[in-house]
XYZ file of C-alpha atoms in Angstrom:
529
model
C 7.996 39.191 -51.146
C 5.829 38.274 -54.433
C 3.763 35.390 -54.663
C 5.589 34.203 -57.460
C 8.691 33.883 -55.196
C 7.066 31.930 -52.859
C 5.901 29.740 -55.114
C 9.575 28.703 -56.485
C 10.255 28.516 -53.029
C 7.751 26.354 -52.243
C 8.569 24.259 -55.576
C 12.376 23.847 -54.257
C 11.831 22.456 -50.339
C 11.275 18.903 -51.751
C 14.783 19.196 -53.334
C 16.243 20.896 -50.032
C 15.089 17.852 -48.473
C 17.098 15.459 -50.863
C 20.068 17.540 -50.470
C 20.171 17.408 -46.804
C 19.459 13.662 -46.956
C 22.683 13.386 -49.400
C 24.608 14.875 -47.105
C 23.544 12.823 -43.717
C 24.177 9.946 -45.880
C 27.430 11.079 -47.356
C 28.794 12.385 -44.049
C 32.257 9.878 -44.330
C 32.781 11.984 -47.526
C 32.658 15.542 -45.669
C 35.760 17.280 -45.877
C 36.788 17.782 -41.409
C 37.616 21.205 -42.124
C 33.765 21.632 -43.455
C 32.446 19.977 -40.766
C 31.617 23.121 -38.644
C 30.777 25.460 -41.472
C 28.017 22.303 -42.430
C 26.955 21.945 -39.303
C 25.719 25.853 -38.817
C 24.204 25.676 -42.639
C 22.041 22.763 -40.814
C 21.419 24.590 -37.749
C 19.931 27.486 -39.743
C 18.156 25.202 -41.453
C 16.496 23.642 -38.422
C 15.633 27.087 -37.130
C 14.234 28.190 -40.477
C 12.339 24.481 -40.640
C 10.790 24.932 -37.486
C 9.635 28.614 -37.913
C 8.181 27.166 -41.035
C 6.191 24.390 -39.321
C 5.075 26.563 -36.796
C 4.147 29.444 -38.957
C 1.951 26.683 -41.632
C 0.305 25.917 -38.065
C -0.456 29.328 -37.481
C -1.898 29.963 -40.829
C -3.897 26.930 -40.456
C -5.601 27.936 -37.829
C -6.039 30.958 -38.818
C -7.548 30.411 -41.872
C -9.982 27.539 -40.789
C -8.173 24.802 -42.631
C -7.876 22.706 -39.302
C -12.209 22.984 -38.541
C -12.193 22.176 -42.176
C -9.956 18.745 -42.226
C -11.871 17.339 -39.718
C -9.272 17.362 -37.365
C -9.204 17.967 -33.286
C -7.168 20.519 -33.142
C -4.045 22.296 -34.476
C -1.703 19.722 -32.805
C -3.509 17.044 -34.830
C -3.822 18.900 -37.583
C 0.329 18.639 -37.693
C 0.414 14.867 -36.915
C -2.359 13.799 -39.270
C -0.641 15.797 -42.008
C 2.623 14.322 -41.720
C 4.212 17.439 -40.426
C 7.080 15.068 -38.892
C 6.961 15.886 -35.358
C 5.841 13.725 -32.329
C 2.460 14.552 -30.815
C 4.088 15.487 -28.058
C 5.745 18.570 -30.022
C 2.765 18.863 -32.368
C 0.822 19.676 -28.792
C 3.542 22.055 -27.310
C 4.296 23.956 -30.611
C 0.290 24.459 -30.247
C 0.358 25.493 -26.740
C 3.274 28.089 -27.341
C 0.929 29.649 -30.452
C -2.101 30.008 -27.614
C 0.365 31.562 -25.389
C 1.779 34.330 -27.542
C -1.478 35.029 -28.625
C -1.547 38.486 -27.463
C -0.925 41.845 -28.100
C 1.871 42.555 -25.661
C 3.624 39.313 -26.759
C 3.997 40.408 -30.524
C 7.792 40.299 -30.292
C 7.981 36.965 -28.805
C 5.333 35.629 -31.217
C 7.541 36.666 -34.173
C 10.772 35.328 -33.081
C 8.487 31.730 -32.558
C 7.066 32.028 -35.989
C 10.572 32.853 -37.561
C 12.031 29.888 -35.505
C 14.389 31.514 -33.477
C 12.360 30.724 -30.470
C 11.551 27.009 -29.308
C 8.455 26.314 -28.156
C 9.395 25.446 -25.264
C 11.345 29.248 -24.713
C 8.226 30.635 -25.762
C 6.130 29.038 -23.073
C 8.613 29.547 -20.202
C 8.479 33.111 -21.944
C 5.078 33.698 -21.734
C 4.893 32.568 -18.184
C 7.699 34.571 -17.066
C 6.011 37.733 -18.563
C 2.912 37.086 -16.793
C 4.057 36.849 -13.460
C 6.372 40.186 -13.876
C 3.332 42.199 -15.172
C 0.865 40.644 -12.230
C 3.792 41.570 -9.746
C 4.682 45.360 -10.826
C 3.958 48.268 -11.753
C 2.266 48.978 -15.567
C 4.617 51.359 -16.430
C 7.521 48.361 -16.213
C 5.371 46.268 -18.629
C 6.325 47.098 -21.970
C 10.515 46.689 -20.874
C 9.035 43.521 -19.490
C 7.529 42.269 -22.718
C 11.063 43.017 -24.981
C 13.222 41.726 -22.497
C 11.052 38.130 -22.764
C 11.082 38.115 -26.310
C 15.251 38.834 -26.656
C 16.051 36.578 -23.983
C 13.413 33.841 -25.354
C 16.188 33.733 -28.388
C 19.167 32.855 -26.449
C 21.257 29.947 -26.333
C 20.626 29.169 -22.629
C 16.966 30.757 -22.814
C 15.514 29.199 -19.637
C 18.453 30.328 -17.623
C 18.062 33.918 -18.691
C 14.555 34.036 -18.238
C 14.615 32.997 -14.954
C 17.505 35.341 -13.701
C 15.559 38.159 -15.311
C 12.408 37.573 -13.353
C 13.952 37.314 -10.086
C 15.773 40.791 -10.916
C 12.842 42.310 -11.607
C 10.813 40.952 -8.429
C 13.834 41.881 -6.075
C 13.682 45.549 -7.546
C 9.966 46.326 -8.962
C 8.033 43.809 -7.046
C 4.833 45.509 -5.326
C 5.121 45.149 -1.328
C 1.668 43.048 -1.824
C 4.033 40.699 -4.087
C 6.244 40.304 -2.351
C 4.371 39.425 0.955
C 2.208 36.747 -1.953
C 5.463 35.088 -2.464
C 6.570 34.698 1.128
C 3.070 33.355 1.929
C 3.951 30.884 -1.022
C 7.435 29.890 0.349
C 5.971 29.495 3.683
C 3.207 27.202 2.469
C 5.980 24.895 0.588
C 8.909 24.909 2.511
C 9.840 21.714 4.225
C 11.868 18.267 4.133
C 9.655 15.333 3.748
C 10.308 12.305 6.055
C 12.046 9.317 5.044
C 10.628 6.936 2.568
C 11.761 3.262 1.780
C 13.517 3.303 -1.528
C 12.598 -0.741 -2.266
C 16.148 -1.621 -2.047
C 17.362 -1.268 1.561
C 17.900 2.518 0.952
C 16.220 5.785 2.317
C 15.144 8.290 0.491
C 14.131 11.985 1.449
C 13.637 15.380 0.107
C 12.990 19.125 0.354
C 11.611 22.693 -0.583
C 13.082 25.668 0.484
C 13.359 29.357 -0.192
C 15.859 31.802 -0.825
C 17.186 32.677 2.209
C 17.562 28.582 3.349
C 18.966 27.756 -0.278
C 21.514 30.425 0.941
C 22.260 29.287 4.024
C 22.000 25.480 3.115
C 24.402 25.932 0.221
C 26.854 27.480 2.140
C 27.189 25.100 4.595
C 27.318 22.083 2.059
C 29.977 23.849 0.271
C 32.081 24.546 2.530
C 31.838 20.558 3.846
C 31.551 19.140 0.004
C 34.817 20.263 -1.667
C 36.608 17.099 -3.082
C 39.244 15.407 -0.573
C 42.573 14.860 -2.001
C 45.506 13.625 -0.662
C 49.107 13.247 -1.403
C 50.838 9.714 0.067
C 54.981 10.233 1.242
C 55.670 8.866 -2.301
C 54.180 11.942 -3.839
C 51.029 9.720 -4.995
C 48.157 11.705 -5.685
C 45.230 9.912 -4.326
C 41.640 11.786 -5.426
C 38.263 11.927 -3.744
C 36.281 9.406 -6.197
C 32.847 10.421 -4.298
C 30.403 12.053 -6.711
C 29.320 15.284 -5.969
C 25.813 14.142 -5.097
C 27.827 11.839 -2.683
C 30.148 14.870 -1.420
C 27.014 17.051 -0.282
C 25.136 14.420 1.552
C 28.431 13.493 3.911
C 28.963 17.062 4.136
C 25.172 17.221 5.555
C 26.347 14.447 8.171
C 29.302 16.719 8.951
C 26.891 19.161 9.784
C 24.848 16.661 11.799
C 27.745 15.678 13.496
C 28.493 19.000 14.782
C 25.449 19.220 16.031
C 25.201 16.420 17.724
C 28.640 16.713 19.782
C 27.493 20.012 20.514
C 25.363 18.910 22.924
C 22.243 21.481 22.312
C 18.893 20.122 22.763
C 15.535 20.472 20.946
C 12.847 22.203 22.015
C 11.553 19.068 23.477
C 14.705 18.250 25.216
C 16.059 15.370 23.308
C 19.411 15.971 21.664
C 20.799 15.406 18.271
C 22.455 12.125 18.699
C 21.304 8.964 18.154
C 20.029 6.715 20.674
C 20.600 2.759 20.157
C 18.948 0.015 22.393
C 20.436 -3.127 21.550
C 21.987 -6.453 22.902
C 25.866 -7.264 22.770
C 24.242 -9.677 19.762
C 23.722 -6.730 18.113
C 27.465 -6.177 17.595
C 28.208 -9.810 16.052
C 29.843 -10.210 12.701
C 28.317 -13.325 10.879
C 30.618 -16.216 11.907
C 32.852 -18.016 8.941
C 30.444 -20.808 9.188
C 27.528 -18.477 7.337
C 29.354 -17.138 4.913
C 30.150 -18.507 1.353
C 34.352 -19.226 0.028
C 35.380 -17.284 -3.374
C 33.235 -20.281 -5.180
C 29.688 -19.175 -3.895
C 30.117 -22.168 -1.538
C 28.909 -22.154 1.821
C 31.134 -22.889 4.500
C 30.212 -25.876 6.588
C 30.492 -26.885 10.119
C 31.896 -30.454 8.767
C 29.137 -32.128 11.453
C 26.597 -31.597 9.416
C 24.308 -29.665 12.273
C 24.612 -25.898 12.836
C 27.746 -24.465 14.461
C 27.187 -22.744 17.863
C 28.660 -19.611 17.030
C 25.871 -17.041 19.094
C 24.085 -15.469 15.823
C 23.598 -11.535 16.082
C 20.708 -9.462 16.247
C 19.218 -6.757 15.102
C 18.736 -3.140 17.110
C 16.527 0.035 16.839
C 17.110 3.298 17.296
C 14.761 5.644 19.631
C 12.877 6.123 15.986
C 12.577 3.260 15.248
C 14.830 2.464 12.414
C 15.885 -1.506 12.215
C 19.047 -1.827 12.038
C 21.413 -4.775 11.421
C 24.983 -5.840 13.305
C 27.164 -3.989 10.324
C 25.313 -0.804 10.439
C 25.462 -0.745 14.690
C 29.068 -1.267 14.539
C 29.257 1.595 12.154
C 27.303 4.034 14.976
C 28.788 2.900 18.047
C 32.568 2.231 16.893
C 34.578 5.594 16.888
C 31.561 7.530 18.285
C 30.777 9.113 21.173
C 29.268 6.494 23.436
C 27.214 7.716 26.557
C 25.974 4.767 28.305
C 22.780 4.752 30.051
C 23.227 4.043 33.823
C 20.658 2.534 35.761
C 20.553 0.695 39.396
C 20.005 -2.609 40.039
C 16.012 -2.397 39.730
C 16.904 -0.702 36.077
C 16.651 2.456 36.537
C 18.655 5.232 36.505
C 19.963 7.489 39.835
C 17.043 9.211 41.224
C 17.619 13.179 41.669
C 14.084 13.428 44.319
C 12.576 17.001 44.570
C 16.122 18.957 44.601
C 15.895 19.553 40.719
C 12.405 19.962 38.884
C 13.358 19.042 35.066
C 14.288 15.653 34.369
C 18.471 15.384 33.883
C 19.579 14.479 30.555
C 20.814 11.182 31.871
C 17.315 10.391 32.867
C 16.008 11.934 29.648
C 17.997 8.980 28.008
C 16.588 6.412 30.352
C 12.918 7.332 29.503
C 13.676 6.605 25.899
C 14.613 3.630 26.634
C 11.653 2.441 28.824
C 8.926 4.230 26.869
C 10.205 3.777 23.390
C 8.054 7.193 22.415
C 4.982 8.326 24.024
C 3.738 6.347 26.963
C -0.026 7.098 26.234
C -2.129 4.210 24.376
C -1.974 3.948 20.765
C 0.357 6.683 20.023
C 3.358 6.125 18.083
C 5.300 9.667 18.558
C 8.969 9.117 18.845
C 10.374 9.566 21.963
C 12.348 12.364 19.680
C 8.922 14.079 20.051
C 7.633 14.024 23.422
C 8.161 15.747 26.815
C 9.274 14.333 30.061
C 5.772 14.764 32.006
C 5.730 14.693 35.925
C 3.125 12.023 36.553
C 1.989 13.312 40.404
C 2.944 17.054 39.209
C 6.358 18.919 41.048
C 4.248 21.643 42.636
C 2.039 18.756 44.082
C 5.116 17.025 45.636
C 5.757 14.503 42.695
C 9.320 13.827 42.845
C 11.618 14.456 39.570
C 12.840 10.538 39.379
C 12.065 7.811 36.895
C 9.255 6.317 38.830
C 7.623 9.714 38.324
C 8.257 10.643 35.036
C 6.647 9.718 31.778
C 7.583 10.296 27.697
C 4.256 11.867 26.426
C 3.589 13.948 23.025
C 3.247 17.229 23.095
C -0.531 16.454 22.183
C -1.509 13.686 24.681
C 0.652 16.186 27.189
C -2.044 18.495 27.016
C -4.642 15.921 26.774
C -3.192 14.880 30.339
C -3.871 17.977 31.908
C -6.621 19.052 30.855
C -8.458 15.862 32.145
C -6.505 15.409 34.857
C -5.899 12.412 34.488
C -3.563 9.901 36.828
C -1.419 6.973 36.274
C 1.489 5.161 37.500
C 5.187 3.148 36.940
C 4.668 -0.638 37.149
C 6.174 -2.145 39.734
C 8.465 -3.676 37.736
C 9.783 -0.269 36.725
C 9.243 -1.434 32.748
C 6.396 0.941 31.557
C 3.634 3.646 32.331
C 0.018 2.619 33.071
C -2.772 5.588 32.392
C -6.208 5.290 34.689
C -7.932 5.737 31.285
C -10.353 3.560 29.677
C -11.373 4.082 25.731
C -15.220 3.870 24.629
C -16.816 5.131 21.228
C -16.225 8.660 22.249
C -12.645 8.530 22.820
C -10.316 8.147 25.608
C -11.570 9.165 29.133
C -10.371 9.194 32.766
C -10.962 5.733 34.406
C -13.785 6.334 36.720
C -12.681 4.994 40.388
C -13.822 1.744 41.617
C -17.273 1.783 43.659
C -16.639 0.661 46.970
C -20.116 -1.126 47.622
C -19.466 -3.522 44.687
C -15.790 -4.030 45.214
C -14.717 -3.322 48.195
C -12.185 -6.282 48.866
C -9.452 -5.319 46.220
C -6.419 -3.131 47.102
C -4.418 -0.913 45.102
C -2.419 -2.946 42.667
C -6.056 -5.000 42.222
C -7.342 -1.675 41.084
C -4.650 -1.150 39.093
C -4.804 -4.682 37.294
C -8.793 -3.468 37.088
C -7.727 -0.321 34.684
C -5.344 -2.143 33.113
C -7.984 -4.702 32.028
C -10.643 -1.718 31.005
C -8.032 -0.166 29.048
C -7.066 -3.177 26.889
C -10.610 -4.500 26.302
C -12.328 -0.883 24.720
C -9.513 -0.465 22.524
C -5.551 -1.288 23.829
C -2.829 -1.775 26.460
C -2.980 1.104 28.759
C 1.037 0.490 29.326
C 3.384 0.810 27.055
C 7.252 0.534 26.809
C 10.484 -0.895 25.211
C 9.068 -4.444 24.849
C 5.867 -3.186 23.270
C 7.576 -0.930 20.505
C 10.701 -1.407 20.550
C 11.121 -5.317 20.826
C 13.476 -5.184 23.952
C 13.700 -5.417 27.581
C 16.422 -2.637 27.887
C 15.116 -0.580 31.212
C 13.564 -3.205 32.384
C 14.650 -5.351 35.664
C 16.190 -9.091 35.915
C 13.471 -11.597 36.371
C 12.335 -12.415 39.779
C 13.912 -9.272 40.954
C 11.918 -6.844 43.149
C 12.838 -3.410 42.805
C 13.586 -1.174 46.444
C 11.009 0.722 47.554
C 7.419 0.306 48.778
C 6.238 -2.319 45.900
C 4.390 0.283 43.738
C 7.632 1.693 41.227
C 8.484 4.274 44.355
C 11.610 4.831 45.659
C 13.075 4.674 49.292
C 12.076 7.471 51.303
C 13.373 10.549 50.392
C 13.623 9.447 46.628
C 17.145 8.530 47.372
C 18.569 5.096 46.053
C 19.232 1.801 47.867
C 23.021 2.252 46.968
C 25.837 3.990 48.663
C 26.501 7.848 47.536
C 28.665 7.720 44.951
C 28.699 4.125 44.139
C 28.012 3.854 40.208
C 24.672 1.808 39.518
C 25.461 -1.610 37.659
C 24.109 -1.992 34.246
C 21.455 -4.993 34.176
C 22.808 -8.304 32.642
C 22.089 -8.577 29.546
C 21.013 -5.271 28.025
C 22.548 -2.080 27.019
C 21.115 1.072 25.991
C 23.908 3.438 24.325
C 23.895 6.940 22.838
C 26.200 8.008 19.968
């Protein structure tokens, strides 16, 4: 191409620029049967426009006209020149120019500089290109580099690009690769915990690799499809959910299934949810708190407040607050397992005839501990272990006076410092013989009999209890202390059977006929759906 052809060029794009403006103007006056041969004329155009930008960058660079304007750098160079692009694009179209700066990316840098390639194809591009060539072998590196440049100028560039490198890991990818990449997956893999959304809501998400994408999206669509129905009238009624709506009930399907399954964790809880709550809990509002269709609120006509009983609020075993409405949604049409427990609240005990705790007495600790029993921790009781306090091979019982919700870290903090502890009396919580100084939590040293010598064992008891609290916390813990209930715990004034100290009757047999159902205590229900 002569110079003198580039000149006229040059002379006409201030015309071309009227022209187009004409027509965006004039666009009521378009012809509809010209409307799609106009609208590819303008998308050459833009191609051609941006090629040209781009390749008066280039130049510009090049040549040292940017270090001569004073300006930053090529991105500013475009902006302060009126190049009519946002910095934001002024800064990309310079990053994709650094990126195809090199000889194995000629073909890519050609179809940027002629326009056919965005910017943002070209990075992506260039990225793509260097993980394939730092992933296989050299002789693959050349079809590497053409296949980035002609996918780089497709319609749906980023999708092609992407398919494309994950063919060419799954069949040229070095075995030192492809053991990088599982590293990598390994390393971010995972569902984050819940987090508040601000407005009543939960929010959560996750990483995964292939093979759990796989499996993940199978199961969601197979539980997601939309649900329509057809009424005896021959109505078509159609699933209005969205489809982000479809996958997360399909998700609850799946945790559904789960949960009537009955399979347990590795700790031994289950996947149902545990409730402690009050028959409060299931109140609706009464019509006196409530407003009409005015926005009025509905009086008493006395003038004082009604004496409808108001509800209350419930937790779950993690913790979750939850109102009447959403505890009425869990426990009605679910499958309710109540917690049994005897008149001293707590549940049958099975003595030394079975060495794990049952998972009726599993239930039961959740709802006395609330989580791990040991000071200071707040592991849901999701989390923890049911730990023999006296140990089964040292004749410790498997009943509820003997067992204790502990983490799987404080578990092994247990053992290795041997250390003791006890059910209240009451039959309400766990008390540790530990004390906590500036070095930690340590065993509660025993009481020296030539300074104290007139207490007995629940005064030495009440003694830990007291060292425990005043280096650093309660030494017992339990439903009242985390969860904000008594459920577990005994009727006031109530002593339970046994010999004063949380143990049961001799034997570890209940004060109750065999095969007479404990009561529930008044009051308080603990439920699992």
């Amino acid at each position: 191409m002569s110079y003198l052809e580039v000149t006229a060029a040059s002379q006409a794009l201030p015309g071309l620029v009227e022209v187009v403006r004409t027509l965006v103007d004039g666009m009521g006056h378009v012809q509809t049967d010209d409307l799609a041969e106009v609208a590819a004329h303008a998308g050459a155009l833009l191609t051609a426009a941006r090629g040209l930008v781009l390749s008066c960058a280039d130049q510009a660079t090049s040549r040292g006209t940017v270090r001569e304007s004073g300006s930053a750098s090529t991105a500013a160079w475009l902006t302060d020149h009126g190049a009519g692009v946002t910095r934001t694009e002024s800064f990309l179209m310079r990053r994709a120019l650094m990126a195809c700066d090199t000889p194995a990316l000629v073909a890519l840098r050609e179809g940027l500089l002629s326009g056919r390639v965005t910017p943002t194809d070209a990075v992506h591009a260039a990225r793509v290109h260097a993980e394939l060539v730092g992933a296989t072998d050299p002789v693959w590196h050349e079809q590497v580099a053409a296949g980035v440049a002609d996918l780089a100028a497709r319609v749906d560039a980023r999708a092609e690009l992407d398919g494309f490198r994950l063919m060419m890991l799954a069949r040229y990818a070095t075995v030192a690769d492809q053991e990088r990449a599982a590293r990598h997956e390994q390393s971010r893999r995972g569902v984050s915990t819940f987090s508040a959304t601000g407005d009543g809501l939960w929010a959560f998400r996750g990483v995964v690799g292939d093979v759990d994408k796989v499996r993940l999206q199978a199961a969601l669509t197979a539980f997601s499809a939309p649900q329509t129905s057809t009424l005896p009238d021959g109505t078509v009624v159609r699933d209005e959910r969205t489809a982000a709506q479809r996958r997360l009930d399909a998700l609850l399907t799946i945790v559904g299934i789960a949960a009537s399954s009955g399979v347990r964790g590795p700790m031994g809880a289950t996947a149902r949810a545990s409730l402690v709550l009050t028959p409060e809990a299931l109140l609706e509002p009464c019509e006196h708190r409530a407003k009409d269709a005015f926005g009025l609120w509905r009086g008493t006509g006395g003038g004082g407040p009604c004496g409808c009983p108001v509800p209350a609020a419930c937790v779950d075993d993690l913790g979750t607050i939850l109102g009447p409405r959403a505890a009425r949604e869990l426990t009605c049409g679910a499958d309710i397992t109540p917690v049994w427990l005897d008149p001293a609240g707590r549940p049958l005990d099975v003595g030394r005839t079975t060495r794990l705790a049952t998972a009726r007495q599993r239930r039961a600790l959740e709802v006395r501990d609330a989580g791990c029993s040991f000071p200071g921790c707040d592991a849901a009781a999701s989390w923890c272990q049911a730990h023999h306090i006296v140990h089964w091979a040292d004749g410790g019982p498997t009943d509820l006076a003997n067992l204790a919700l502990v983490c799987g870290h404080h578990h092994r903090f247990i053992h290795a410092h041997h250390i003791t502890g006890r059910v209240t009396a009451d039959g309400s919580r766990v008390q540790w013989d530990i004390t906590h100084t500036w070095t930690g939590w340590h065993p509660t040293p025993p009481p020296d009999p030539d300074t104290d010598s007139s207490t007995g064992p629940e005064s030495d008891a009440d003694d830990r209890v007291s060292a425990g609290a005043g280096a650093g916390g309660s030494t017992g813990t339990g439903a009242g202390a985390k969860a904000g209930s008594g459920a577990g715990a005994p009727s006031a004034g109530r002593e339970p059977p046994g010999d004063g100290h949380g143990q049961p009757p001799p034997g570890g047999q209940p004060s109750r006929p065999p095969g007479d159902p404990p009561p529930r205590p008044p009051g308080h229900h603990a439920l699992t759906a």
